[in-house]
Amino acid sequence: MSFFDIISVGGIRRSRRVVLADLRARARLAEQPVPGFPACSAALLDIDAAASLEREWRQLAGAALEPNFCYEPDFAIAAARHLRDTRNVRFVMVWHRDGGALEGGAGARLIGCFPVTASRTDIGAALLRGWLNPQISNGTPLVDSAFAQEALGAFLAFAGAQGGSPVGVLFPRLPLEGPFRRLLDETLQAASRPIALFGAGSRAMLRLTGDPARGLSAKKKKELRRQYRRLGELGILTTESASGLQIRDPIEHFMALEAAGWKGKAGTAFVQDPGRAAFLRAAARALAASGRISVESILLDGKPIACGLLAWSGRQGYFWKITYDEAYAAYSPGVQLTLALAERAQALGFLEAIDSCAISDHPMIDHVWRDRLAVADVMVPLSTRSALRFSLAKAREGAKRDLRARVKSTLYKLQGRTVS
């Protein structure tokens, strides 16, 4: 089976329980033994089949070597079902026969989840790419910490053994100092396989030790306090943290506030795209049900003027989204909310850090949070037998990115914009 063939398991008109059982059965029937890993099996699944394994998938996320809420079921199922351009997304699931089933599971233990896409635009030596879209800030696959080497090795072997398989895999926006990157290094060095990095950079993060506002100077803190007092002179100023069942209205407030600002003018607000709006509602609802999201708001006379979404997985927090009323820009509502959100995260007591999920050199968050998360797109070969093809694919990837950067720079210059 080729990575360019979608496994379709939908279209069954029966009760939900029967459909789910059928999907789970088909998912397990799709399993194949993995060459070189006799205790492992793997399957290439579409979103319906992958979602039928939600219980095992969720347990894998709880046992993951490195958390990544973007690839966990609460987020990933909503994204794959509602966002555009996701028909080509597959999920490579890896099981370990001797690992023992996780709590409530049956049979083998799910030890790996690798969301991937295979592009038809890669001529010649194609690449298998970790799933990436504008809503995904992290491309770290989920691998069981107790079977991390087996999960990664079995994935690479399984991908390399498929008919029409690509020459390599590219993991996008991978934290360079995280445990999965170290696992990659150890695995590939042992097999004498090279690693290539593209788009290396860093984005803001906050380690939750000490003062959450420590990145600001004393002068800036004083100015922010003055602005907050002045904002309070305009009406009754309050902050609010909503979670659980209370999250529904704050999510709608967030989308309405976003649509009223520059994103609404640009046509990129969530509420302006039915699919994106459905994704945000579904993901927020799922995260709220598992107790892993809150909406932080600043309100003036009961009306939200700034909203931010704080999600978390394990001890890792994510500053997922932010928006504010631009009519109050003189009072720095975005910075005020960022400080309030960081204090909320610290008050939770179990988070160690917050990923800003922002672009590099973000004009606001970079000046508030001084800690940095180094990230890059990491490309690795699927076998040692295709060194030349991998070198060609690496060169082609670099040339394609250079061309894209030049085109972007030219367009921005014509529009009078600054290239970020």
Short mmCIF file of N, CA, C and O in Angstrom, two decimals, residues 152-257:
data_model
loop_
_atom_site.label_atom_id
_atom_site.label_comp_id
_atom_site.label_asym_id
_atom_site.label_seq_id
_atom_site.Cartn_x
_atom_site.Cartn_y
_atom_site.Cartn_z
N LEU A 152 9.72 4.85 17.49
CA LEU A 152 10.35 5.60 16.41
C LEU A 152 10.95 4.66 15.37
O LEU A 152 10.75 4.85 14.16
N GLY A 153 11.69 3.65 15.83
CA GLY A 153 12.31 2.72 14.89
C GLY A 153 11.28 1.99 14.04
O GLY A 153 11.45 1.83 12.83
N ALA A 154 10.19 1.57 14.67
CA ALA A 154 9.15 0.85 13.93
C ALA A 154 8.46 1.78 12.93
O ALA A 154 8.13 1.35 11.81
N PHE A 155 8.24 3.03 13.30
CA PHE A 155 7.64 3.98 12.35
C PHE A 155 8.53 4.16 11.13
O PHE A 155 8.05 4.10 9.99
N LEU A 156 9.82 4.38 11.34
CA LEU A 156 10.73 4.58 10.21
C LEU A 156 10.80 3.33 9.33
O LEU A 156 10.79 3.42 8.09
N ALA A 157 10.83 2.17 9.97
CA ALA A 157 10.90 0.92 9.19
C ALA A 157 9.60 0.67 8.43
O ALA A 157 9.61 0.25 7.27
N PHE A 158 8.47 0.93 9.07
CA PHE A 158 7.18 0.75 8.42
C PHE A 158 7.02 1.69 7.23
O PHE A 158 6.62 1.27 6.15
N ALA A 159 7.37 2.95 7.43
CA ALA A 159 7.26 3.92 6.33
C ALA A 159 8.17 3.55 5.18
O ALA A 159 7.81 3.69 4.01
N GLY A 160 9.36 3.07 5.49
CA GLY A 160 10.31 2.72 4.45
C GLY A 160 9.97 1.45 3.71
O GLY A 160 10.51 1.21 2.62
N ALA A 161 9.07 0.63 4.27
CA ALA A 161 8.75 -0.65 3.65
C ALA A 161 7.51 -0.59 2.77
O ALA A 161 7.19 -1.57 2.10
N GLN A 162 6.82 0.55 2.76
CA GLN A 162 5.59 0.64 1.97
C GLN A 162 5.88 0.81 0.48
O GLN A 162 6.90 1.39 0.09
N GLY A 163 4.97 0.33 -0.34
CA GLY A 163 5.11 0.52 -1.77
C GLY A 163 5.03 1.99 -2.13
O GLY A 163 4.18 2.71 -1.64
N GLY A 164 5.95 2.43 -2.98
CA GLY A 164 5.96 3.85 -3.35
C GLY A 164 6.33 4.75 -2.20
O GLY A 164 5.94 5.91 -2.16
N SER A 165 7.07 4.23 -1.22
CA SER A 165 7.38 5.01 -0.02
C SER A 165 8.32 6.17 -0.34
O SER A 165 9.15 6.08 -1.25
N PRO A 166 8.21 7.25 0.41
CA PRO A 166 9.11 8.39 0.22
C PRO A 166 10.51 8.07 0.74
O PRO A 166 10.73 7.08 1.42
N VAL A 167 11.45 8.96 0.40
CA VAL A 167 12.84 8.72 0.76
C VAL A 167 13.15 9.15 2.19
O VAL A 167 14.10 8.67 2.81
N GLY A 168 12.36 10.06 2.72
CA GLY A 168 12.64 10.55 4.06
C GLY A 168 11.38 11.12 4.69
O GLY A 168 10.31 11.16 4.08
N VAL A 169 11.51 11.53 5.95
CA VAL A 169 10.39 12.13 6.67
C VAL A 169 10.86 13.46 7.25
O VAL A 169 12.00 13.59 7.70
N LEU A 170 10.00 14.44 7.22
CA LEU A 170 10.30 15.76 7.75
C LEU A 170 9.35 16.04 8.91
O LEU A 170 8.14 16.09 8.73
N PHE A 171 9.93 16.21 10.11
CA PHE A 171 9.15 16.54 11.30
C PHE A 171 9.14 18.07 11.43
O PHE A 171 10.17 18.67 11.69
N PRO A 172 7.98 18.73 11.28
CA PRO A 172 7.95 20.20 11.28
C PRO A 172 7.89 20.80 12.68
O PRO A 172 7.32 20.20 13.60
N ARG A 173 8.48 21.98 12.81
CA ARG A 173 8.41 22.76 14.05
C ARG A 173 8.71 21.92 15.28
O ARG A 173 7.99 21.91 16.27
N LEU A 174 9.81 21.21 15.21
CA LEU A 174 10.22 20.30 16.27
C LEU A 174 11.08 21.05 17.29
O LEU A 174 12.07 21.68 16.90
N PRO A 175 10.75 21.01 18.58
CA PRO A 175 11.63 21.59 19.59
C PRO A 175 12.99 20.91 19.56
O PRO A 175 13.09 19.70 19.67
N LEU A 176 14.04 21.72 19.42
CA LEU A 176 15.38 21.16 19.21
C LEU A 176 16.04 20.66 20.48
O LEU A 176 17.03 19.93 20.42
N GLU A 177 15.54 21.07 21.63
CA GLU A 177 16.15 20.64 22.88
C GLU A 177 15.25 19.69 23.66
O GLU A 177 15.49 19.43 24.85
N GLY A 178 14.23 19.16 23.00
CA GLY A 178 13.30 18.26 23.67
C GLY A 178 13.74 16.82 23.62
O GLY A 178 14.65 16.44 22.87
N PRO A 179 13.10 15.95 24.39
CA PRO A 179 13.48 14.53 24.43
C PRO A 179 13.26 13.80 23.11
O PRO A 179 13.99 12.86 22.81
N PHE A 180 12.28 14.22 22.30
CA PHE A 180 12.09 13.52 21.02
C PHE A 180 13.25 13.82 20.08
O PHE A 180 13.71 12.94 19.36
N ARG A 181 13.75 15.05 20.07
CA ARG A 181 14.91 15.36 19.23
C ARG A 181 16.12 14.54 19.67
O ARG A 181 16.89 14.04 18.85
N ARG A 182 16.31 14.40 20.98
CA ARG A 182 17.42 13.59 21.46
C ARG A 182 17.25 12.13 21.05
O ARG A 182 18.22 11.45 20.68
N LEU A 183 16.01 11.65 21.07
CA LEU A 183 15.73 10.28 20.62
C LEU A 183 16.07 10.13 19.15
O LEU A 183 16.67 9.12 18.74
N LEU A 184 15.71 11.13 18.34
CA LEU A 184 16.07 11.10 16.91
C LEU A 184 17.57 11.00 16.72
O LEU A 184 18.07 10.20 15.93
N ASP A 185 18.29 11.84 17.45
CA ASP A 185 19.76 11.85 17.33
C ASP A 185 20.34 10.48 17.66
O ASP A 185 21.17 9.94 16.92
N GLU A 186 19.90 9.92 18.78
CA GLU A 186 20.44 8.63 19.21
C GLU A 186 20.10 7.53 18.20
O GLU A 186 20.96 6.71 17.85
N THR A 187 18.88 7.52 17.70
CA THR A 187 18.44 6.48 16.78
C THR A 187 19.18 6.56 15.45
O THR A 187 19.66 5.55 14.92
N LEU A 188 19.32 7.77 14.91
CA LEU A 188 19.91 7.93 13.59
C LEU A 188 21.43 7.84 13.63
O LEU A 188 22.05 7.35 12.69
N GLN A 189 22.04 8.31 14.70
CA GLN A 189 23.49 8.18 14.82
C GLN A 189 23.88 6.71 14.91
O GLN A 189 24.89 6.29 14.33
N ALA A 190 23.09 5.94 15.63
CA ALA A 190 23.39 4.51 15.76
C ALA A 190 23.29 3.81 14.41
O ALA A 190 23.99 2.81 14.17
N ALA A 191 22.44 4.33 13.52
CA ALA A 191 22.27 3.73 12.19
C ALA A 191 23.07 4.47 11.12
O ALA A 191 22.91 4.18 9.93
N SER A 192 23.90 5.43 11.53
CA SER A 192 24.72 6.23 10.60
C SER A 192 23.87 6.93 9.54
O SER A 192 24.20 6.95 8.36
N ARG A 193 22.76 7.47 9.98
CA ARG A 193 21.90 8.24 9.07
C ARG A 193 22.03 9.73 9.38
O ARG A 193 22.09 10.12 10.55
N PRO A 194 22.04 10.57 8.36
CA PRO A 194 22.20 12.02 8.58
C PRO A 194 20.88 12.67 9.01
O PRO A 194 19.80 12.12 8.81
N ILE A 195 21.01 13.87 9.58
CA ILE A 195 19.85 14.69 9.92
C ILE A 195 20.05 16.06 9.28
O ILE A 195 21.15 16.61 9.31
N ALA A 196 19.00 16.59 8.69
CA ALA A 196 19.06 17.93 8.09
C ALA A 196 18.05 18.84 8.76
O ALA A 196 16.93 18.42 9.07
N LEU A 197 18.45 20.08 9.01
CA LEU A 197 17.58 21.07 9.64
C LEU A 197 17.21 22.16 8.65
O LEU A 197 18.05 22.64 7.89
N PHE A 198 15.94 22.58 8.69
CA PHE A 198 15.47 23.68 7.87
C PHE A 198 14.67 24.64 8.74
O PHE A 198 13.99 24.22 9.68
N GLY A 199 14.75 25.92 8.42
CA GLY A 199 13.94 26.92 9.11
C GLY A 199 14.20 27.02 10.59
O GLY A 199 13.27 27.29 11.36
N ALA A 200 15.44 26.81 11.02
CA ALA A 200 15.74 26.87 12.45
C ALA A 200 15.51 28.28 12.98
O ALA A 200 15.85 29.27 12.33
N GLY A 201 14.93 28.37 14.14
CA GLY A 201 14.68 29.66 14.78
C GLY A 201 14.22 29.43 16.21
O GLY A 201 14.39 28.33 16.76
N SER A 202 13.67 30.44 16.81
CA SER A 202 13.18 30.30 18.18
C SER A 202 11.95 31.16 18.37
O SER A 202 11.74 32.14 17.65
N ARG A 203 11.13 30.77 19.34
CA ARG A 203 9.96 31.57 19.68
C ARG A 203 9.89 31.73 21.19
O ARG A 203 10.54 31.00 21.95
N ALA A 204 9.10 32.69 21.60
CA ALA A 204 9.02 33.01 23.03
C ALA A 204 8.37 31.88 23.82
O ALA A 204 7.45 31.21 23.34
N MET A 205 8.85 31.69 25.02
CA MET A 205 8.23 30.79 25.98
C MET A 205 8.47 31.36 27.37
O MET A 205 9.26 32.31 27.54
N LEU A 206 7.78 30.83 28.34
CA LEU A 206 7.94 31.29 29.71
C LEU A 206 8.11 30.10 30.63
O LEU A 206 7.24 29.23 30.70
N ARG A 207 9.23 30.04 31.31
CA ARG A 207 9.43 29.04 32.35
C ARG A 207 8.80 29.57 33.62
O ARG A 207 9.08 30.70 34.04
N LEU A 208 7.94 28.77 34.22
CA LEU A 208 7.15 29.24 35.35
C LEU A 208 7.93 29.11 36.66
O LEU A 208 7.57 28.35 37.57
N THR A 209 9.00 29.85 36.73
CA THR A 209 9.80 29.95 37.95
C THR A 209 9.95 31.42 38.28
O THR A 209 10.38 32.21 37.45
N GLY A 210 9.59 31.82 39.47
CA GLY A 210 9.71 33.22 39.86
C GLY A 210 8.61 34.09 39.28
O GLY A 210 7.50 33.62 39.00
N ASP A 211 8.91 35.34 39.07
CA ASP A 211 7.95 36.35 38.62
C ASP A 211 7.61 36.14 37.14
O ASP A 211 8.49 36.21 36.29
N PRO A 212 6.33 35.90 36.80
CA PRO A 212 5.97 35.73 35.38
C PRO A 212 6.24 36.97 34.53
O PRO A 212 6.33 36.86 33.30
N ALA A 213 6.40 38.14 35.19
CA ALA A 213 6.66 39.38 34.46
C ALA A 213 8.13 39.76 34.50
O ALA A 213 8.48 40.92 34.22
N ARG A 214 9.00 38.81 34.81
CA ARG A 214 10.42 39.14 34.99
C ARG A 214 11.09 39.62 33.71
O ARG A 214 12.15 40.26 33.76
N GLY A 215 10.48 39.35 32.56
CA GLY A 215 11.08 39.79 31.30
C GLY A 215 10.92 41.27 31.06
O GLY A 215 11.55 41.82 30.14
N LEU A 216 10.10 41.93 31.85
CA LEU A 216 9.85 43.37 31.67
C LEU A 216 10.72 44.18 32.61
O LEU A 216 10.99 43.78 33.75
N SER A 217 11.15 45.33 32.16
CA SER A 217 11.93 46.23 33.01
C SER A 217 11.03 46.86 34.06
O SER A 217 9.80 46.88 33.93
N ALA A 218 11.64 47.38 35.11
CA ALA A 218 10.87 48.05 36.16
C ALA A 218 10.08 49.22 35.59
O ALA A 218 8.92 49.47 35.98
N LYS A 219 10.68 49.92 34.64
CA LYS A 219 9.99 51.06 34.01
C LYS A 219 8.76 50.59 33.24
O LYS A 219 7.69 51.23 33.31
N LYS A 220 8.90 49.49 32.51
CA LYS A 220 7.77 48.98 31.73
C LYS A 220 6.67 48.47 32.64
O LYS A 220 5.47 48.68 32.36
N LYS A 221 7.04 47.81 33.73
CA LYS A 221 6.02 47.33 34.67
C LYS A 221 5.24 48.50 35.26
O LYS A 221 4.00 48.44 35.39
N LYS A 222 5.95 49.56 35.60
CA LYS A 222 5.29 50.74 36.15
C LYS A 222 4.33 51.35 35.14
O LYS A 222 3.21 51.74 35.49
N GLU A 223 4.75 51.40 33.88
CA GLU A 223 3.89 51.96 32.83
C GLU A 223 2.65 51.09 32.62
O GLU A 223 1.54 51.61 32.43
N LEU A 224 2.81 49.78 32.67
CA LEU A 224 1.67 48.89 32.50
C LEU A 224 0.68 49.04 33.66
O LEU A 224 -0.54 49.00 33.45
N ARG A 225 1.18 49.19 34.86
CA ARG A 225 0.29 49.41 36.01
C ARG A 225 -0.48 50.72 35.85
O ARG A 225 -1.68 50.79 36.16
N ARG A 226 0.19 51.74 35.34
CA ARG A 226 -0.47 53.03 35.11
C ARG A 226 -1.56 52.89 34.05
O ARG A 226 -2.68 53.41 34.21
N GLN A 227 -1.24 52.17 32.98
CA GLN A 227 -2.24 51.96 31.93
C GLN A 227 -3.43 51.17 32.44
O GLN A 227 -4.58 51.45 32.08
N TYR A 228 -3.17 50.19 33.30
CA TYR A 228 -4.27 49.38 33.84
C TYR A 228 -5.17 50.24 34.72
O TYR A 228 -6.41 50.11 34.68
N ARG A 229 -4.58 51.15 35.53
CA ARG A 229 -5.38 52.04 36.36
C ARG A 229 -6.23 52.97 35.49
O ARG A 229 -7.42 53.19 35.78
N ARG A 230 -5.64 53.49 34.44
CA ARG A 230 -6.37 54.38 33.54
C ARG A 230 -7.51 53.63 32.85
O ARG A 230 -8.60 54.18 32.65
N LEU A 231 -7.26 52.38 32.48
CA LEU A 231 -8.31 51.57 31.87
C LEU A 231 -9.46 51.37 32.86
O LEU A 231 -10.64 51.43 32.48
N GLY A 232 -9.11 51.20 34.12
CA GLY A 232 -10.13 51.02 35.15
C GLY A 232 -10.96 52.26 35.39
O GLY A 232 -12.08 52.17 35.93
N GLU A 233 -10.44 53.41 35.01
CA GLU A 233 -11.20 54.65 35.16
C GLU A 233 -12.34 54.75 34.14
O GLU A 233 -13.24 55.59 34.29
N LEU A 234 -12.30 53.89 33.12
CA LEU A 234 -13.33 53.93 32.07
C LEU A 234 -14.57 53.12 32.45
O LEU A 234 -15.59 53.20 31.76
N GLY A 235 -14.48 52.32 33.49
CA GLY A 235 -15.61 51.49 33.90
C GLY A 235 -15.15 50.46 34.92
O GLY A 235 -14.06 50.57 35.49
N ILE A 236 -15.98 49.45 35.13
CA ILE A 236 -15.63 48.39 36.07
C ILE A 236 -14.75 47.38 35.35
O ILE A 236 -15.17 46.70 34.40
N LEU A 237 -13.51 47.26 35.79
CA LEU A 237 -12.51 46.41 35.15
C LEU A 237 -12.34 45.13 35.95
O LEU A 237 -12.06 45.17 37.15
N THR A 238 -12.51 43.98 35.30
CA THR A 238 -12.39 42.69 35.96
C THR A 238 -11.63 41.71 35.08
O THR A 238 -11.50 41.91 33.87
N THR A 239 -11.14 40.65 35.69
CA THR A 239 -10.55 39.54 34.94
C THR A 239 -11.38 38.29 35.21
O THR A 239 -12.03 38.16 36.25
N GLU A 240 -11.38 37.38 34.26
CA GLU A 240 -12.20 36.18 34.37
C GLU A 240 -11.45 35.00 33.79
O GLU A 240 -10.79 35.11 32.76
N SER A 241 -11.57 33.85 34.45
CA SER A 241 -10.98 32.60 33.95
C SER A 241 -12.10 31.57 33.86
O SER A 241 -12.73 31.24 34.86
N ALA A 242 -12.37 31.11 32.65
CA ALA A 242 -13.46 30.16 32.43
C ALA A 242 -12.89 28.82 31.99
O ALA A 242 -11.98 28.77 31.15
N SER A 243 -13.44 27.75 32.52
CA SER A 243 -13.00 26.40 32.15
C SER A 243 -14.18 25.45 32.26
O SER A 243 -15.28 25.84 32.68
N GLY A 244 -13.97 24.21 31.88
CA GLY A 244 -15.02 23.21 31.98
C GLY A 244 -16.26 23.58 31.19
O GLY A 244 -16.18 24.11 30.08
N LEU A 245 -17.43 23.34 31.77
CA LEU A 245 -18.69 23.61 31.09
C LEU A 245 -18.94 25.09 30.87
O LEU A 245 -19.80 25.46 30.07
N GLN A 246 -18.18 25.94 31.56
CA GLN A 246 -18.38 27.38 31.44
C GLN A 246 -17.66 27.97 30.23
O GLN A 246 -17.72 29.18 30.02
N ILE A 247 -17.03 27.15 29.42
CA ILE A 247 -16.16 27.67 28.36
C ILE A 247 -16.92 28.06 27.09
O ILE A 247 -16.40 28.82 26.27
N ARG A 248 -18.13 27.60 26.95
CA ARG A 248 -18.84 27.79 25.67
C ARG A 248 -19.00 29.27 25.32
O ARG A 248 -18.60 29.69 24.22
N ASP A 249 -19.58 30.07 26.19
CA ASP A 249 -19.79 31.49 25.87
C ASP A 249 -18.47 32.25 25.70
O ASP A 249 -18.35 33.05 24.76
N PRO A 250 -17.47 32.03 26.58
CA PRO A 250 -16.20 32.73 26.37
C PRO A 250 -15.54 32.43 25.03
O PRO A 250 -14.89 33.30 24.44
N ILE A 251 -15.69 31.20 24.50
CA ILE A 251 -15.14 30.89 23.17
C ILE A 251 -15.86 31.72 22.12
O ILE A 251 -15.23 32.25 21.18
N GLU A 252 -17.17 31.87 22.23
CA GLU A 252 -17.92 32.70 21.28
C GLU A 252 -17.50 34.16 21.41
O GLU A 252 -17.38 34.87 20.40
N HIS A 253 -17.27 34.62 22.64
CA HIS A 253 -16.80 36.00 22.84
C HIS A 253 -15.43 36.20 22.20
O HIS A 253 -15.17 37.24 21.60
N PHE A 254 -14.57 35.19 22.33
CA PHE A 254 -13.26 35.26 21.72
C PHE A 254 -13.39 35.44 20.21
O PHE A 254 -12.74 36.30 19.60
N MET A 255 -14.21 34.62 19.58
CA MET A 255 -14.34 34.69 18.12
C MET A 255 -14.96 36.01 17.67
O MET A 255 -14.56 36.58 16.65
N ALA A 256 -15.94 36.51 18.43
CA ALA A 256 -16.55 37.79 18.07
C ALA A 256 -15.56 38.93 18.20
O ALA A 256 -15.49 39.83 17.34
N LEU A 257 -14.76 38.90 19.26
CA LEU A 257 -13.76 39.95 19.46
C LEU A 257 -12.69 39.90 18.37
O LEU A 257 -12.27 40.94 17.85
#
